[in-house]
XYZ file of C-alpha atoms in Angstrom:
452
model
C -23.695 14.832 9.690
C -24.501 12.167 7.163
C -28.468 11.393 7.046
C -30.220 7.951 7.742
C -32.075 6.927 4.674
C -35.520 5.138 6.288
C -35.860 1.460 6.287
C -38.506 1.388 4.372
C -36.137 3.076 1.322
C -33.885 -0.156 1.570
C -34.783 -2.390 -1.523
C -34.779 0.888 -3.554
C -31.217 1.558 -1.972
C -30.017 -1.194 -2.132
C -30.794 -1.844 -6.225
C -29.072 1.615 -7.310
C -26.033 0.551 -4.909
C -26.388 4.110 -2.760
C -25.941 1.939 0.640
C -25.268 -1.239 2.277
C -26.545 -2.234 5.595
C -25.311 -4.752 8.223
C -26.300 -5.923 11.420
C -24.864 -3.905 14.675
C -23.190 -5.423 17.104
C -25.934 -4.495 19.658
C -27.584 -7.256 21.825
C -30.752 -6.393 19.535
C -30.398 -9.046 16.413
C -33.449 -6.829 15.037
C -31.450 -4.088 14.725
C -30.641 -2.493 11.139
C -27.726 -0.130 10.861
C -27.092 1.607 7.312
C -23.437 1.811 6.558
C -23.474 5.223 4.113
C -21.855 4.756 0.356
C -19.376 7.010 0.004
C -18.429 6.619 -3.736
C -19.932 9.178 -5.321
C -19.392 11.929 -3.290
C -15.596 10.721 -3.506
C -15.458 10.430 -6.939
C -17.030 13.523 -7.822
C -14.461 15.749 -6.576
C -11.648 13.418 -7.818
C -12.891 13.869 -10.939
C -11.705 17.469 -10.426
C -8.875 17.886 -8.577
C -6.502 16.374 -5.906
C -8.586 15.574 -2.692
C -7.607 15.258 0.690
C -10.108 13.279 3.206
C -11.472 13.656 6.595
C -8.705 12.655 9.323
C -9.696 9.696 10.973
C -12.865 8.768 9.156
C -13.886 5.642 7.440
C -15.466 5.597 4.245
C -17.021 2.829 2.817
C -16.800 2.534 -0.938
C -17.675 0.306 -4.187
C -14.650 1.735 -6.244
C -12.671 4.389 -6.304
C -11.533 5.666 -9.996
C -8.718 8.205 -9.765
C -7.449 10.943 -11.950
C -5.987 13.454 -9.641
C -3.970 12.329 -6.125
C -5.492 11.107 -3.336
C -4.553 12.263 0.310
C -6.318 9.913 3.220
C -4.827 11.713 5.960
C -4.966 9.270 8.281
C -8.937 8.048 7.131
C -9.634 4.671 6.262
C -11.399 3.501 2.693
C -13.643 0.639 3.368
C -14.214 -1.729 0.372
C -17.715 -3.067 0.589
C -18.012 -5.325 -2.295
C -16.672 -8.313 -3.081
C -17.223 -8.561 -6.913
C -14.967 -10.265 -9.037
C -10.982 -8.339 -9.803
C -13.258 -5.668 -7.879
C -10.544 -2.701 -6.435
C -11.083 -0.228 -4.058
C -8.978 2.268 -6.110
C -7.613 2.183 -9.493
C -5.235 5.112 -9.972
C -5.513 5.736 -14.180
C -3.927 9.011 -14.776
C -0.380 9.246 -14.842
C 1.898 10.748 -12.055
C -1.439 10.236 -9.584
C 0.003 9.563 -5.387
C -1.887 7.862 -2.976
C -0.624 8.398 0.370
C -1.569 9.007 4.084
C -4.099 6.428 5.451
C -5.863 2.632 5.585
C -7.287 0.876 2.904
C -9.132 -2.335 4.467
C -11.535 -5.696 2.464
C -13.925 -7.779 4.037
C -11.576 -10.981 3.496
C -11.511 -14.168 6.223
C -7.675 -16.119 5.279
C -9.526 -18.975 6.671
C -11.144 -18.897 3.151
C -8.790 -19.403 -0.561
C -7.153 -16.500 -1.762
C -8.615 -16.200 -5.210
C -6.242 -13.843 -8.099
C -9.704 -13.285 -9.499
C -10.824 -11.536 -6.532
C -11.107 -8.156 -4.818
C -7.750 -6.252 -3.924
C -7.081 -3.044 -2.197
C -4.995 -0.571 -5.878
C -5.232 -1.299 -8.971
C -2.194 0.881 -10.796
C -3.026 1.237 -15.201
C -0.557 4.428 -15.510
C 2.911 5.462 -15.758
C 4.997 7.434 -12.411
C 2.071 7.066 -9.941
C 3.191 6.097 -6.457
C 1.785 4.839 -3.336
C 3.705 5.977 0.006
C 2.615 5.380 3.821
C -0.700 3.257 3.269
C -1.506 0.748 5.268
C -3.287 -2.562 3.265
C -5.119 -5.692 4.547
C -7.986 -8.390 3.981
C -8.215 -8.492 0.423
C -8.549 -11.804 -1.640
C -6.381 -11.261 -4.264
C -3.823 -8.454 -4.311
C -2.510 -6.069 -1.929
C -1.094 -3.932 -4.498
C -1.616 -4.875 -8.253
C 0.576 -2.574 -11.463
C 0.036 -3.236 -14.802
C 2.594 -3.020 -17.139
C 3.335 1.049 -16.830
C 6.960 2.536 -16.124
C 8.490 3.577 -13.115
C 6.115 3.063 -10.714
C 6.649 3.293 -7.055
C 5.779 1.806 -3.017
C 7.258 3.110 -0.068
C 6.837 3.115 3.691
C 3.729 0.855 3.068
C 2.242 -2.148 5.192
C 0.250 -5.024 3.167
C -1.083 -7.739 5.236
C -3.300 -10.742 5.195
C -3.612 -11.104 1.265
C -5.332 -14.442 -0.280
C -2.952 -14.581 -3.669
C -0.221 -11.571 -3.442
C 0.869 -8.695 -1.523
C 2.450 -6.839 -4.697
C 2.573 -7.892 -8.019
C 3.905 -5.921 -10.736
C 2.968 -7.911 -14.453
C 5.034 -6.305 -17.755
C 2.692 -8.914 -19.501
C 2.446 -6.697 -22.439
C 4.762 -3.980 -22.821
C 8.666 -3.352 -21.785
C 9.002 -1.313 -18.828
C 11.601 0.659 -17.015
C 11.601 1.834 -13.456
C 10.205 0.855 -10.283
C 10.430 1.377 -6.657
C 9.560 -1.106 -4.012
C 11.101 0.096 -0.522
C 10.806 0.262 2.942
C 7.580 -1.981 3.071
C 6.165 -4.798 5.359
C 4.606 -7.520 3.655
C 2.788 -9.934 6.221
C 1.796 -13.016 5.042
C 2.409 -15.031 7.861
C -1.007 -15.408 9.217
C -2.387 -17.339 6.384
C -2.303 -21.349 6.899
C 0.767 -22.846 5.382
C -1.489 -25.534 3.343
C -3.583 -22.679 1.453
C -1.137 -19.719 0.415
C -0.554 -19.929 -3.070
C 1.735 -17.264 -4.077
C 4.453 -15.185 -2.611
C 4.852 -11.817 -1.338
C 6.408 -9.790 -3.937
C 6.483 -10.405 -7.186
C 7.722 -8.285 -10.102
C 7.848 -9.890 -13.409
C 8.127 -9.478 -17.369
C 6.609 -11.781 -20.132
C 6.874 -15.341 -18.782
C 6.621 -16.778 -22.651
C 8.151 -13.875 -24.044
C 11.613 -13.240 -23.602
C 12.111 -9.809 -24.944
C 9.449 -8.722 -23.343
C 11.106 -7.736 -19.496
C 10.849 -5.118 -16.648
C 13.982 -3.456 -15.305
C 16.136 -0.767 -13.673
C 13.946 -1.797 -10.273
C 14.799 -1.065 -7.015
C 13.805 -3.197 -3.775
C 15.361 -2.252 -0.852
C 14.671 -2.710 3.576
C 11.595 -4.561 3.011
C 10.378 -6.817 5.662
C 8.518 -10.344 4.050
C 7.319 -12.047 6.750
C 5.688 -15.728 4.924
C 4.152 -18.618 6.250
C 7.052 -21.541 8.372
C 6.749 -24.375 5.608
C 4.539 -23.862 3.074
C 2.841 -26.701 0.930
C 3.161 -24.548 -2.540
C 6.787 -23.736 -3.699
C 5.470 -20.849 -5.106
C 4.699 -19.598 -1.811
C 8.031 -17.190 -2.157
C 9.456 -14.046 -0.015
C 10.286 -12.254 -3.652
C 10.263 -13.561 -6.807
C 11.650 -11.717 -10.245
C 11.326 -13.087 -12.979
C 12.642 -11.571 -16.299
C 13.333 -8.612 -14.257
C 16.525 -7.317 -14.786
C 18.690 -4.649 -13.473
C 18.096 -3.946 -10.436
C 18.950 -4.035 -6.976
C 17.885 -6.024 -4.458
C 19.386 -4.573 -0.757
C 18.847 -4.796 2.907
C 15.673 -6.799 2.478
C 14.713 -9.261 5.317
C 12.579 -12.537 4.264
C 11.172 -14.675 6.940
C 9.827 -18.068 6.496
C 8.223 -18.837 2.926
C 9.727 -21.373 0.447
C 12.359 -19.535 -1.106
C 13.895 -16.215 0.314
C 14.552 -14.351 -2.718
C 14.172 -16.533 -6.629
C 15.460 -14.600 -9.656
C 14.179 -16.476 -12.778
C 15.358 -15.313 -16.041
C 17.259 -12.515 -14.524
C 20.062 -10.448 -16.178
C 22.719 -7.825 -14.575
C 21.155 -8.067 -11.055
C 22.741 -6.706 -7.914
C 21.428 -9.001 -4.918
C 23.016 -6.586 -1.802
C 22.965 -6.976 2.276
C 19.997 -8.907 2.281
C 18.699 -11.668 5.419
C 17.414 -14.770 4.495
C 15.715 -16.744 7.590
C 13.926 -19.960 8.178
C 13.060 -20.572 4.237
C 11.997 -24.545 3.706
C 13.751 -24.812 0.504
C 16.814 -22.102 -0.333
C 17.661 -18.572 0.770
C 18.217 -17.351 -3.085
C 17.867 -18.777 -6.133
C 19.496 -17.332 -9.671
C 17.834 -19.562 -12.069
C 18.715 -18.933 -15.806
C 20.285 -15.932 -15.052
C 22.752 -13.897 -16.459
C 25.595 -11.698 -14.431
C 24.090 -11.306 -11.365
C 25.949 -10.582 -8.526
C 25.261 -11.596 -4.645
C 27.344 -9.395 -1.917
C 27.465 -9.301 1.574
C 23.776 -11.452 2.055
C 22.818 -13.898 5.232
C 21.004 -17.102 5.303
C 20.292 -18.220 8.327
C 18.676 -21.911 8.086
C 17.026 -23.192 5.404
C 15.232 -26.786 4.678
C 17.327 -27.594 1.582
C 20.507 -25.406 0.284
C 21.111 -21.656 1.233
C 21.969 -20.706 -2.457
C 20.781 -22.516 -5.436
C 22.168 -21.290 -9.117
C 20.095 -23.418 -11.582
C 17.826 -23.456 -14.423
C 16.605 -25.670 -17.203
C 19.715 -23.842 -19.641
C 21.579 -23.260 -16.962
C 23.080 -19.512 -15.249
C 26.486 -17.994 -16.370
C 28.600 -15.118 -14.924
C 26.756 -15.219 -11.574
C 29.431 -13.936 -8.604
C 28.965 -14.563 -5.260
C 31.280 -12.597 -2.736
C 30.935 -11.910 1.194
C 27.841 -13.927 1.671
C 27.597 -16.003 4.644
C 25.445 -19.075 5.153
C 24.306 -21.162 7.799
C 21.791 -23.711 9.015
C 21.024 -25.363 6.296
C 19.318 -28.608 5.668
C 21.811 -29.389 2.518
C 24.507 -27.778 0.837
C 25.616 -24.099 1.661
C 25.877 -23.530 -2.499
C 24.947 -25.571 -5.140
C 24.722 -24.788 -8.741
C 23.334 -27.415 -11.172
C 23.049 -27.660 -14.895
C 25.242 -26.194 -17.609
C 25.767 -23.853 -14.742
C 28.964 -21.831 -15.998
C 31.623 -18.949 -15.004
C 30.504 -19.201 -11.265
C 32.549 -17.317 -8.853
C 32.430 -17.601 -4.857
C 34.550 -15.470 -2.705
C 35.365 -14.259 0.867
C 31.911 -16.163 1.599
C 31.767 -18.027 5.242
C 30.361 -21.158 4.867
C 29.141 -23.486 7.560
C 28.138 -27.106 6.998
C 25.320 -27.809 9.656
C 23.977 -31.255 8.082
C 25.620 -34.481 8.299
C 27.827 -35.775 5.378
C 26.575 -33.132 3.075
C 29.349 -30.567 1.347
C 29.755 -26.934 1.505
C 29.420 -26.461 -2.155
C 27.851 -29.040 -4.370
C 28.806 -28.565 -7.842
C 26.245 -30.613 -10.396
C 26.960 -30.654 -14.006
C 28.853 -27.201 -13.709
C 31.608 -25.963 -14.930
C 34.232 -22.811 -15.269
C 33.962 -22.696 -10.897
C 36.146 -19.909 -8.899
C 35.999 -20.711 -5.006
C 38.334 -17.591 -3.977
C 39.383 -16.800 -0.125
C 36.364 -18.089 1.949
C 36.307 -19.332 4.982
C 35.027 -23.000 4.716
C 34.247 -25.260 7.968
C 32.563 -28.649 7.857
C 31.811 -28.455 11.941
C 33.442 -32.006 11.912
C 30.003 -33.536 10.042
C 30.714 -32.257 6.601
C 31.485 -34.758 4.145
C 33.813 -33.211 1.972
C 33.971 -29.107 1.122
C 33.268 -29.398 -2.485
C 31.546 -32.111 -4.283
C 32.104 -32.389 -8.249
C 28.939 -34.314 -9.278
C 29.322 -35.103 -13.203
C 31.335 -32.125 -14.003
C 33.737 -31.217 -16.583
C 35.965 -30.050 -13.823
C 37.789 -26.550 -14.264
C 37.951 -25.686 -10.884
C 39.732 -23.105 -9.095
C 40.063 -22.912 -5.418
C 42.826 -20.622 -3.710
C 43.242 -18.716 -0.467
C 40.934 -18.793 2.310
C 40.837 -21.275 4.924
C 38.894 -24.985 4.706
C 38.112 -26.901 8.175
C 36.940 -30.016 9.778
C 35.827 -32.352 7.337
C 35.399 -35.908 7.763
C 36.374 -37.505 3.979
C 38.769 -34.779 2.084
C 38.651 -31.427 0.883
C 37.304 -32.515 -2.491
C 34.880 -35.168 -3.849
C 34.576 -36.287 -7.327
C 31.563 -38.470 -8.810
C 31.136 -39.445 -12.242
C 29.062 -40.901 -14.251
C 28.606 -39.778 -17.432
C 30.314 -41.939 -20.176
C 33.476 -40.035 -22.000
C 32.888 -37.300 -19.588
C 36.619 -36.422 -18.039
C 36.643 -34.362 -15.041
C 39.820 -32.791 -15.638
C 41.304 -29.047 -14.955
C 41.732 -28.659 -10.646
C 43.793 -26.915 -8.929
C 43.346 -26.303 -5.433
C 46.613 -23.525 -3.711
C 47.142 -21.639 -0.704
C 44.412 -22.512 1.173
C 44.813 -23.070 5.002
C 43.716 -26.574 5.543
C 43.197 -28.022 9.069
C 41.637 -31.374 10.130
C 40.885 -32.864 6.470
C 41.875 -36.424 6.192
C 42.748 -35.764 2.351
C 42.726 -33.883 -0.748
C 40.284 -35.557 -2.877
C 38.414 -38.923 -3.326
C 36.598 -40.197 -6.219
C 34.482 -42.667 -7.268
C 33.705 -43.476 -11.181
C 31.050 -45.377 -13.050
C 29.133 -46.187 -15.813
C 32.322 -45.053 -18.085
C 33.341 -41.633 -16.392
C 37.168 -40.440 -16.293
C 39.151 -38.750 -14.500
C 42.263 -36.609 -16.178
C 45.593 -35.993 -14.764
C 45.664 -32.512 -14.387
C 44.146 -32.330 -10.747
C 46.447 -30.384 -8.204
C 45.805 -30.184 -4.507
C 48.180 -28.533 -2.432
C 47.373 -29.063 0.875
């Protein structure tokens, strides 16, 4: 049984940092009840050797430093300061675990999250892991890596964080390796106005190109995100410069964006469920031959896929998704997007006059065997917004829209939108093939072929 220093002893404790003390929750105000500092006796055995805690016990600590593994065995570790990037265990020895247990801050999400706050692991070294903890009430992170190789989450809860739930930063170094699976990350009780950040995020050098994390796996995580955030940042999972890896059987509710994949290269984006985002279900921004297969997005405030960037994504494939609910456009790519290829997707117009796919500024466009339907509100299935042209679209099946199967709008002086060819599709209550409208000097060539 752990002794009771004396009241009288508390300035003296309190200046070498041995205890805290808080009010109990007794009807007697006057009351003083010393909450026990269990750092040091912690520390000292990790120091020497793999440790396994006290089932069921709390233990309040200032900072745990570890060198050898940590079991909680069901325990709970208690931060009790609230210093500045303050964690209640750094793991800084390669191959350490931390498993078992309930790591728990002192943070209010009525108040900012802050990234120079307090968070709950603080990872400096390569192949250490984290497995079955459960994480909540910390201002800044959940989970924090630095840039170290192959580390790994699994079968871990992280809840109620001010900035991020997990953040992994190559910031300095290339790395290789990384596990994020079977995790809840619950952000959905902070206000909508105030969360800054997103869930996950696993990134390389965001000025320095050749500096990137890959060979990352993220797979059946629930992200559970505030219903419209004010901060677009305010993402399920965001990568960035993180390249590949697969990204499977996730499920994102709520947040701005479902899943965003900035500066991405050979990325495999697999089964995943997209819900309720306010702006799109996936993004590919920048990036490089990725691939999307057999994901749903289920409503979303603007488009359900966006493929963008300020140079533009090439060799992105798209095949078996299916989209739904959407505020805008099922697809739309934009900018110097290039070598885009859609197929046996199901896409479902659910706005008024909008298009399926909404093609700005793109170019080199496969639209292979999906299953297109406008609902009888669609405008047209695919718009061709200041585009080159060299568009493909065969097989499949295109339904119910109110102008024709294809727009074309240009603008763009010289520009000819040339190159279309549109062939065994089944086509059922479209007025026409195409329509156009031109301005401002924009052509239109002669080799556009719809066979309806």
């Amino acid at each position: 049984m752990r002794k009771r220093l004396p009241i009288a002893l508390l300035c003296v404790v309190l200046s070498i940092s041995v205890s805290s003390c808080r009010k109990s929750a007794g009807t007697d105000s006057g009351n003083v009840v010393l909450i026990d500092n269990d750092t040091q006796t912690i520390q000292s055995q990790l120091n020497t050797g793999d440790v396994t805690l006290e089932a069921g016990k709390t233990y309040h600590v200032t900072g745990l430093k570890l060198t050898h593994s940590l079991d909680l065995n069901g325990a709970t570790i208690n931060l009790i300061t609230n210093n500045p990037y303050s964690y209640a265990i750094t793991v800084s020895a390669p191959g350490v675990r931390v498993s078992n247990g309930t790591i728990t801050g002192s943070w209010n999400n009525q108040t900012a999250g802050n990234p120079a706050g307090y968070g709950a692991i603080n990872i400096t070294a390569a192949k250490c892991s984290v497995s079955h903890v459960n994480i909540s009430a910390f201002s800044s992170y959940g989970i924090y890596s630095a840039a170290v190789d192959s580390t790994s989450v699994t079968y871990c809860s992280i809840s109620n964080t001010g900035y991020i739930g997990f953040f992994f930063n190559a910031e300095n170094a290339v790395t290789a390796g990384g596990t994020f699976s079977n995790n809840t990350v619950d952000r959905s009780m902070l206000p909508p106005a105030t969360i800054q950040q997103m869930a996950i995020g696993i990134r390389g050098n965001l000025s320095n190109s050749s500096i990137t994390t890959s060979g990352w796996v993220i797979a059946n995580n629930t992200i559970k995100m505030p219903v419209n955030p004010t901060d677009l940042s305010a993402q399920g999972m965001e990568l960035r410069r993180c390249n590949n890896t697969l990204i499977e059987s996730n499920t994102t509710t709520s947040g701005a964006i479902g899943i965003s994949m900035v500066d991405c290269s050979g990325n495999t984006v697999k089964g995943n469920t997209c819900n309720n985002v306010s702006q799109e279900g996936i993004e590919y921004a920048n990036c490089q031959s990725c691939t999307g297969q057999n994901n749903i997005i289920s409503g979303s405030g603007a488009v359900g896929e966006l493929i963008d960037g300020d140079v533009g994504s090439n060799n992105v494939q798209i095949t078996g998704d299916k989209i739904s609910g959407t505020g805008m456009e099922c697809i739309q790519a934009y900018y110097q997007t290039k070598n885009l290829t859609i197929s046996a997707c199901t896409l479902s117009v659910s706005s008024p006059n909008t298009f399926a796919i909404n093609l700005q500024k793109t170019s080199l466009v496969k639209v292979i065997n999906c299953d297109i339907n406008g609902n009888g509100i669609g405008n047209a299935a695919v718009q061709l917004d200041n585009c080159p042209g060299n568009l493909t679209i065969t097989g499949g099946a295109i339904a119910s829209f109110k102008s024709s199967l294809l727009y074309i709008y240009n603008s763009t002086p010289g520009l000819v939108t040339d190159n279309i060819n549109v062939s065994g599709v089944k086509v059922s209550s479209v007025p026409q093939g195409f329509t156009y409208v031109l301005d401002n000097g924009g052509l239109l060539g002669s080799n556009i072929h719809i066979a309806l």
